[in-house]
Amino acid sequence: MPELPIPPHFDPATVESVWRVDYQGRSREAAAWAEQHGIGPVSGDGARLCLMLVDCQNTFCVPDFELFVGGRSGLGAVEDNTRLCEFIYRNLGAISAIAPTMDTHTTTQIFHPIFWVNQAGEHPIGAQTIITPDDLQHGVWRVNPDIGLAAERGLDWLRAHANHYVRTLADGRYPLMVWPYHALLGGIGHALVSAVEEAVFFHSIARRTAPRFEVKGSNPLTENYSVLSAEVCEGPDGQRIAERNSGFVEWLLGFDAVIVAGQAKSHCVAWSVHDLLSEIRARDPELAGKVFLLEDCTSSVVVPGVVDFTEQADGAFKQFAEAGMHRVHSTNPIDSWPELSL
C-alpha cells in the first residue's frame, strides 16, 4: 500500500507537551480519512504487521519528567516520537495492530527510594543510586523495615529476598539502580505521550481495531526492563515470583512482521528485543527475519558527564541484526524494507 499523507491535525510542535486528545473529533476525522484514502479494516489485511511501542510514556518522553530519555541530542525521545507519529500516519493502511507496552509502578517497589534506608534511616536521594551486594553486606543500604511489604511478607524474608535480588542482578544484566519515582499508576507520567496516544487512537478508528496494551513492572519484588520477562523470576527460596509473558510472545509471533520502537534503546527496548530473540531462537531462528527495529524512533539513556549507554545499545542492535533482525528507518517506505512483502 502506498504511503499516505500526514493528517492535518498532527502538529510536531505538540509532541513534547501533555494535552487532552479530542477523541470525538479525531474519531470523526479518522473515519473520514479512511474513507477518503480507501483504508479498509484490518480483517482484510494480507500481510499482517504489528507495531510494538515500548514505553512511549510521559515519564520517559517529555522533557522535565522523571526519566526523560534525551539521548545524545538532548531531545531524543521527542524527536523519536515525532518520527514515530508520522510513521503511523503514513502507514495507517499497512499497520494491522499497535501494541503499546506500559511501564507501570507503585510506590513501594524494590527499585524505588522508599524501599531502602541507610544507617541513619535516610532514603536514597538525588542522582540514581546503585546498590551492590557489598553495600548490603556492610550495611550501607538495607531494607526499610517500615514499608508495608515487610509486614506482608515478613521482614526476614524480605531482607533475604533483597540480598538474593541484588546478587542476582549483579551477576546478570545490570546492578540494582534505585530510580526516581516514575510511571506511577494513575499519574500523568504513566500515560502515553499525548501525540502518540492520538496517533494510536486515530489508527484504531481508521482500521476498526483496538490497540493491545501490555502492562509491565508492577511486581514490587522485581523489575521489568523487558515486557517479556522480569529481571528476576525467583525468590530466595526458589519460589516463583514472576512468569514470562508467553501469551504476548505467541501473539507477536503470529504476525508476518513485528516493528519495534520506543524508549529507551539501551534498556527496555534492548531487553525486550533480546528476550524476543531468545524466544525466536528456541522455536526457529529464521523467525528473526520478521522483526524490524525502527532505529530512528528510539534513543539511549545519556546523562551528560555521568553515563552514556549509546555504544552498548548500538552493540546490542548489531547483535540483533547479526541474528537476522532488520535495522530500518521510519522515513524509508516500508515496501522497500528487506524481506517484507505487502
CSV table of C-alpha atoms in Angstrom, one decimal:
chain,number,residue,atom,x,y,z
A,1,MET,CA,0.0,0.0,0.0
A,2,PRO,CA,1.4,3.5,-0.9
A,3,GLU,CA,2.3,5.8,1.9
A,4,LEU,CA,-0.4,8.3,3.0
A,5,PRO,CA,-0.2,12.0,3.7
A,6,ILE,CA,0.1,13.2,7.3
A,7,PRO,CA,-3.4,14.2,8.6
A,8,PRO,CA,-3.7,18.0,9.1
A,9,HIS,CA,-4.4,17.7,12.8
A,10,PHE,CA,-0.8,16.5,13.5
A,11,ASP,CA,1.4,19.3,14.8
A,12,PRO,CA,5.1,18.2,15.5
A,13,ALA,CA,5.4,21.2,17.9
A,14,THR,CA,3.0,19.5,20.4
A,15,VAL,CA,4.9,16.2,20.7
A,16,GLU,CA,6.9,17.4,23.8
A,17,SER,CA,3.7,18.6,25.6
A,18,VAL,CA,0.9,16.9,27.6
A,19,TRP,CA,-2.6,17.6,26.5
A,20,ARG,CA,-6.1,16.0,26.2
A,21,VAL,CA,-6.8,14.1,23.0
A,22,ASP,CA,-10.1,15.1,21.4
A,23,TYR,CA,-11.5,11.6,20.9
A,24,GLN,CA,-14.8,12.6,19.4
A,25,GLY,CA,-13.3,15.0,16.9
A,26,ARG,CA,-10.5,12.6,16.0
A,27,SER,CA,-12.9,9.7,15.6
A,28,ARG,CA,-14.9,11.6,13.0
A,29,GLU,CA,-11.8,12.7,11.2
A,30,ALA,CA,-10.3,9.2,11.2
A,31,ALA,CA,-13.4,7.6,9.8
A,32,ALA,CA,-13.5,10.3,7.0
A,33,TRP,CA,-9.8,9.9,6.4
A,34,ALA,CA,-10.2,6.1,6.0
A,35,GLU,CA,-13.0,6.6,3.5
A,36,GLN,CA,-11.1,9.3,1.6
A,37,HIS,CA,-7.9,7.2,1.2
A,38,GLY,CA,-9.5,3.7,0.8
A,39,ILE,CA,-8.2,2.4,4.2
A,40,GLY,CA,-10.0,-0.8,5.0
A,41,PRO,CA,-10.4,-2.7,8.2
A,42,VAL,CA,-7.6,-5.0,9.4
A,43,SER,CA,-9.7,-8.0,8.7
A,44,GLY,CA,-8.9,-7.5,5.1
A,45,ASP,CA,-5.1,-7.3,5.5
A,46,GLY,CA,-3.0,-9.7,3.5
A,47,ALA,CA,0.3,-9.4,5.3
A,48,ARG,CA,-0.2,-8.6,9.0
A,49,LEU,CA,2.1,-6.1,10.6
A,50,CYS,CA,2.3,-5.3,14.3
A,51,LEU,CA,3.9,-2.1,15.7
A,52,MET,CA,5.2,-2.6,19.3
A,53,LEU,CA,5.7,0.7,21.1
A,54,VAL,CA,7.9,0.2,24.1
A,55,ASP,CA,7.1,2.6,27.0
A,56,CYS,CA,6.2,5.7,24.9
A,57,GLN,CA,5.1,7.3,28.1
A,58,ASN,CA,5.4,10.8,29.5
A,59,THR,CA,7.7,9.8,32.3
A,60,PHE,CA,10.4,8.8,29.6
A,61,CYS,CA,9.4,11.0,26.7
A,62,VAL,CA,8.5,14.5,27.9
A,63,PRO,CA,11.3,16.9,29.0
A,64,ASP,CA,11.3,17.7,32.7
A,65,PHE,CA,9.5,14.4,33.6
A,66,GLU,CA,11.2,11.9,35.8
A,67,LEU,CA,13.3,9.8,33.4
A,68,PHE,CA,13.3,11.7,30.2
A,69,VAL,CA,15.4,9.9,27.6
A,70,GLY,CA,17.3,12.7,25.9
A,71,GLY,CA,19.9,10.6,24.0
A,72,ARG,CA,23.0,12.4,22.7
A,73,SER,CA,20.9,15.1,21.1
A,74,GLY,CA,19.3,16.1,24.4
A,75,LEU,CA,15.8,15.8,22.8
A,76,GLY,CA,16.0,12.2,21.7
A,77,ALA,CA,12.6,10.9,22.8
A,78,VAL,CA,10.8,14.0,21.5
A,79,GLU,CA,12.5,13.6,18.1
A,80,ASP,CA,11.8,9.9,18.1
A,81,ASN,CA,8.1,10.3,18.8
A,82,THR,CA,7.7,13.0,16.1
A,83,ARG,CA,9.0,10.5,13.6
A,84,LEU,CA,7.0,7.7,15.1
A,85,CYS,CA,3.7,9.6,14.8
A,86,GLU,CA,4.5,10.4,11.2
A,87,PHE,CA,5.3,6.8,10.6
A,88,ILE,CA,2.0,5.6,12.0
A,89,TYR,CA,0.0,8.2,9.9
A,90,ARG,CA,1.9,7.4,6.7
A,91,ASN,CA,1.4,3.7,7.1
A,92,LEU,CA,-2.1,3.5,8.6
A,93,GLY,CA,-3.3,1.1,5.9
A,94,ALA,CA,-0.3,-1.3,6.4
A,95,ILE,CA,-0.2,-1.5,10.2
A,96,SER,CA,-2.6,-4.2,11.4
A,97,ALA,CA,-2.1,-3.8,15.1
A,98,ILE,CA,-0.4,-1.5,17.6
A,99,ALA,CA,0.8,-2.8,21.0
A,100,PRO,CA,2.0,-0.2,23.4
A,101,THR,CA,3.8,-1.5,26.5
A,102,MET,CA,3.2,0.4,29.7
A,103,ASP,CA,5.9,0.6,32.4
A,104,THR,CA,3.6,0.6,35.5
A,105,HIS,CA,4.7,1.1,39.1
A,106,THR,CA,3.5,1.8,42.6
A,107,THR,CA,5.5,3.5,45.4
A,108,THR,CA,7.0,0.7,47.4
A,109,GLN,CA,8.9,-1.3,44.8
A,110,ILE,CA,12.4,-2.7,45.1
A,111,PHE,CA,13.9,-0.1,42.8
A,112,HIS,CA,12.2,3.0,44.4
A,113,PRO,CA,13.8,5.1,47.2
A,114,ILE,CA,11.3,4.2,50.0
A,115,PHE,CA,12.3,0.5,49.8
A,116,TRP,CA,15.8,1.3,51.1
A,117,VAL,CA,17.4,3.2,54.1
A,118,ASN,CA,21.0,3.8,55.2
A,119,GLN,CA,22.3,3.6,58.7
A,120,ALA,CA,20.8,7.0,59.5
A,121,GLY,CA,17.4,5.9,58.2
A,122,GLU,CA,17.6,8.0,55.1
A,123,HIS,CA,16.4,7.0,51.7
A,124,PRO,CA,18.5,7.3,48.5
A,125,ILE,CA,18.1,10.8,47.1
A,126,GLY,CA,19.4,12.9,44.2
A,127,ALA,CA,21.0,11.0,41.3
A,128,GLN,CA,20.3,7.4,40.7
A,129,THR,CA,21.9,5.2,43.4
A,130,ILE,CA,23.5,1.9,42.7
A,131,ILE,CA,23.2,-0.8,45.4
A,132,THR,CA,25.7,-3.7,45.3
A,133,PRO,CA,26.0,-6.9,47.3
A,134,ASP,CA,28.9,-5.3,49.2
A,135,ASP,CA,26.6,-2.4,50.2
A,136,LEU,CA,24.1,-4.8,51.8
A,137,GLN,CA,26.9,-6.9,53.4
A,138,HIS,CA,28.4,-3.8,55.1
A,139,GLY,CA,25.1,-2.2,55.9
A,140,VAL,CA,25.4,0.8,53.6
A,141,TRP,CA,21.8,0.1,52.5
A,142,ARG,CA,19.2,-2.1,54.0
A,143,VAL,CA,15.5,-2.9,53.5
A,144,ASN,CA,13.3,-0.3,55.1
A,145,PRO,CA,11.6,-2.1,58.0
A,146,ASP,CA,8.6,0.2,58.0
A,147,ILE,CA,7.3,-0.4,54.5
A,148,GLY,CA,4.1,-2.5,54.2
A,149,LEU,CA,5.8,-5.3,52.3
A,150,ALA,CA,7.8,-6.1,55.4
A,151,ALA,CA,4.6,-6.7,57.3
A,152,GLU,CA,3.0,-8.6,54.5
A,153,ARG,CA,6.0,-10.9,53.7
A,154,GLY,CA,7.9,-10.8,56.9
A,155,LEU,CA,11.0,-8.6,57.4
A,156,ASP,CA,13.4,-11.6,57.5
A,157,TRP,CA,12.1,-12.9,54.2
A,158,LEU,CA,12.1,-9.5,52.6
A,159,ARG,CA,15.8,-9.0,53.6
A,160,ALA,CA,16.7,-12.4,52.3
A,161,HIS,CA,14.9,-11.6,49.0
A,162,ALA,CA,16.7,-8.2,48.8
A,163,ASN,CA,20.1,-9.9,49.2
A,164,HIS,CA,19.2,-12.6,46.7
A,165,TYR,CA,17.9,-10.0,44.2
A,166,VAL,CA,20.9,-7.7,44.3
A,167,ARG,CA,23.3,-10.6,43.9
A,168,THR,CA,21.3,-12.0,41.0
A,169,LEU,CA,21.3,-8.7,39.2
A,170,ALA,CA,25.0,-8.1,39.8
A,171,ASP,CA,25.7,-11.4,38.1
A,172,GLY,CA,23.4,-10.6,35.2
A,173,ARG,CA,22.4,-7.5,33.2
A,174,TYR,CA,22.7,-4.5,35.5
A,175,PRO,CA,23.4,-3.8,39.1
A,176,LEU,CA,20.3,-2.6,41.1
A,177,MET,CA,19.7,1.0,40.4
A,178,VAL,CA,17.3,3.0,42.6
A,179,TRP,CA,15.3,5.1,40.2
A,180,PRO,CA,13.3,8.2,41.0
A,181,TYR,CA,9.6,7.5,41.4
A,182,HIS,CA,8.3,7.2,37.9
A,183,ALA,CA,5.5,5.8,35.7
A,184,LEU,CA,3.2,5.6,38.8
A,185,LEU,CA,-0.1,4.0,38.0
A,186,GLY,CA,-2.8,6.7,38.0
A,187,GLY,CA,-0.3,9.5,37.5
A,188,ILE,CA,0.3,11.6,34.4
A,189,GLY,CA,3.7,10.2,33.9
A,190,HIS,CA,2.2,6.8,33.3
A,191,ALA,CA,0.1,7.9,30.3
A,192,LEU,CA,1.2,7.6,26.7
A,193,VAL,CA,2.6,10.8,25.2
A,194,SER,CA,-0.4,12.7,24.0
A,195,ALA,CA,0.7,12.9,20.4
A,196,VAL,CA,1.4,9.1,20.3
A,197,GLU,CA,-1.9,8.4,22.1
A,198,GLU,CA,-3.7,10.4,19.4
A,199,ALA,CA,-1.9,8.6,16.6
A,200,VAL,CA,-2.7,5.2,18.2
A,201,PHE,CA,-6.4,6.2,18.6
A,202,PHE,CA,-6.6,7.6,15.1
A,203,HIS,CA,-5.2,4.2,13.8
A,204,SER,CA,-7.7,2.2,15.9
A,205,ILE,CA,-10.7,4.1,14.4
A,206,ALA,CA,-9.4,4.1,10.8
A,207,ARG,CA,-8.6,0.4,10.9
A,208,ARG,CA,-11.5,-0.6,13.2
A,209,THR,CA,-9.4,-2.3,15.7
A,210,ALA,CA,-8.3,-1.7,19.3
A,211,PRO,CA,-4.6,-1.4,20.4
A,212,ARG,CA,-3.3,-4.2,22.7
A,213,PHE,CA,-1.8,-2.6,25.8
A,214,GLU,CA,0.8,-4.7,27.7
A,215,VAL,CA,1.4,-3.7,31.4
A,216,LYS,CA,4.8,-4.4,32.9
A,217,GLY,CA,6.7,-3.6,36.0
A,218,SER,CA,4.0,-3.7,38.7
A,219,ASN,CA,5.6,-6.5,40.7
A,220,PRO,CA,7.1,-4.9,43.9
A,221,LEU,CA,9.7,-7.6,44.2
A,222,THR,CA,11.4,-7.4,40.8
A,223,GLU,CA,11.9,-5.2,37.7
A,224,ASN,CA,10.8,-5.5,34.1
A,225,TYR,CA,13.1,-3.8,31.7
A,226,SER,CA,11.7,-6.3,29.2
A,227,VAL,CA,8.0,-6.6,28.5
A,228,LEU,CA,8.5,-10.3,28.1
A,229,SER,CA,10.2,-11.3,31.3
A,230,ALA,CA,11.0,-9.9,34.8
A,231,GLU,CA,14.7,-9.4,35.7
A,232,VAL,CA,14.5,-12.0,38.5
A,233,CYS,CA,11.7,-14.6,38.5
A,234,GLU,CA,12.5,-16.5,41.7
A,235,GLY,CA,12.7,-15.5,45.3
A,236,PRO,CA,15.4,-16.6,47.8
A,237,ASP,CA,13.7,-19.8,48.5
A,238,GLY,CA,13.4,-20.7,44.8
A,239,GLN,CA,9.7,-19.9,44.7
A,240,ARG,CA,8.4,-18.3,41.5
A,241,ILE,CA,7.6,-14.6,42.0
A,242,ALA,CA,7.1,-13.8,38.2
A,243,GLU,CA,6.5,-15.6,35.0
A,244,ARG,CA,7.5,-15.0,31.4
A,245,ASN,CA,4.9,-13.2,29.3
A,246,SER,CA,4.4,-16.2,27.0
A,247,GLY,CA,0.9,-15.1,25.8
A,248,PHE,CA,2.3,-11.9,24.4
A,249,VAL,CA,5.2,-13.7,22.7
A,250,GLU,CA,2.8,-16.0,20.9
A,251,TRP,CA,0.6,-13.1,19.9
A,252,LEU,CA,3.6,-11.2,18.4
A,253,LEU,CA,5.0,-14.2,16.5
A,254,GLY,CA,1.6,-14.7,14.9
A,255,PHE,CA,2.2,-11.6,12.7
A,256,ASP,CA,4.1,-11.5,9.5
A,257,ALA,CA,6.2,-8.7,10.8
A,258,VAL,CA,6.9,-7.1,14.1
A,259,ILE,CA,8.1,-3.5,14.1
A,260,VAL,CA,9.7,-2.1,17.3
A,261,ALA,CA,10.1,1.4,18.5
A,262,GLY,CA,10.2,3.2,21.9
A,263,GLN,CA,12.3,4.0,24.9
A,264,ALA,CA,14.9,3.5,25.9
A,265,LYS,CA,17.0,1.8,23.3
A,266,SER,CA,19.6,0.9,25.9
A,267,HIS,CA,17.2,-0.5,28.4
A,268,CYS,CA,13.6,-1.5,27.9
A,269,VAL,CA,13.8,-1.7,24.1
A,270,ALA,CA,17.1,-3.6,24.0
A,271,TRP,CA,16.0,-6.2,26.7
A,272,SER,CA,12.5,-6.7,25.2
A,273,VAL,CA,14.1,-7.4,21.8
A,274,HIS,CA,16.7,-9.6,23.5
A,275,ASP,CA,14.0,-11.7,25.1
A,276,LEU,CA,12.0,-11.9,21.9
A,277,LEU,CA,15.1,-13.1,20.1
A,278,SER,CA,15.6,-15.8,22.8
A,279,GLU,CA,12.1,-17.0,22.2
A,280,ILE,CA,12.6,-17.0,18.5
A,281,ARG,CA,15.8,-19.0,18.7
A,282,ALA,CA,14.0,-21.6,20.8
A,283,ARG,CA,11.4,-22.0,18.1
A,284,ASP,CA,13.0,-21.2,14.7
A,285,PRO,CA,15.9,-18.8,14.2
A,286,GLU,CA,14.6,-17.9,10.8
A,287,LEU,CA,11.7,-16.1,12.5
A,288,ALA,CA,14.2,-13.3,13.4
A,289,GLY,CA,13.8,-12.1,9.9
A,290,LYS,CA,10.2,-10.9,10.7
A,291,VAL,CA,11.5,-8.3,13.3
A,292,PHE,CA,12.2,-4.7,12.2
A,293,LEU,CA,13.8,-2.2,14.5
A,294,LEU,CA,12.9,1.4,13.9
A,295,GLU,CA,16.3,2.8,14.8
A,296,ASP,CA,15.4,6.4,14.3
A,297,CYS,CA,12.4,6.1,16.8
A,298,THR,CA,14.5,5.1,19.8
A,299,SER,CA,17.2,6.7,21.9
A,300,SER,CA,19.6,5.6,24.6
A,301,VAL,CA,19.9,6.8,28.2
A,302,VAL,CA,22.5,9.5,28.3
A,303,VAL,CA,23.3,11.7,31.3
A,304,PRO,CA,25.9,14.2,30.1
A,305,GLY,CA,29.1,13.9,32.1
A,306,VAL,CA,27.8,10.9,34.0
A,307,VAL,CA,26.8,8.0,31.8
A,308,ASP,CA,26.2,7.3,28.1
A,309,PHE,CA,24.7,3.9,27.1
A,310,THR,CA,24.7,4.7,23.4
A,311,GLU,CA,27.6,2.3,22.5
A,312,GLN,CA,26.1,-0.5,24.5
A,313,ALA,CA,22.7,-0.1,22.8
A,314,ASP,CA,24.3,0.1,19.3
A,315,GLY,CA,26.2,-3.1,20.2
A,316,ALA,CA,23.0,-4.9,21.1
A,317,PHE,CA,21.3,-3.8,17.9
A,318,LYS,CA,24.3,-5.0,15.9
A,319,GLN,CA,23.9,-8.4,17.6
A,320,PHE,CA,20.2,-8.4,16.8
A,321,ALA,CA,21.0,-7.7,13.1
A,322,GLU,CA,23.5,-10.5,13.0
A,323,ALA,CA,20.8,-12.8,14.3
A,324,GLY,CA,18.6,-11.9,11.3
A,325,MET,CA,16.6,-8.9,12.5
A,326,HIS,CA,16.5,-5.7,10.5
A,327,ARG,CA,17.6,-2.2,11.4
A,328,VAL,CA,15.4,0.2,9.5
A,329,HIS,CA,14.4,3.8,9.4
A,330,SER,CA,10.9,5.2,9.7
A,331,THR,CA,11.5,7.6,6.8
A,332,ASN,CA,12.0,4.8,4.3
A,333,PRO,CA,8.9,3.4,2.7
A,334,ILE,CA,8.1,0.1,4.3
A,335,ASP,CA,7.7,-1.6,1.0
A,336,SER,CA,11.4,-1.0,0.5
A,337,TRP,CA,12.4,-2.8,3.7
A,338,PRO,CA,14.2,-6.1,3.2
A,339,GLU,CA,12.2,-9.3,3.3
A,340,LEU,CA,8.9,-7.5,3.8
A,341,SER,CA,6.2,-8.3,1.3
A,342,LEU,CA,2.9,-6.3,1.5
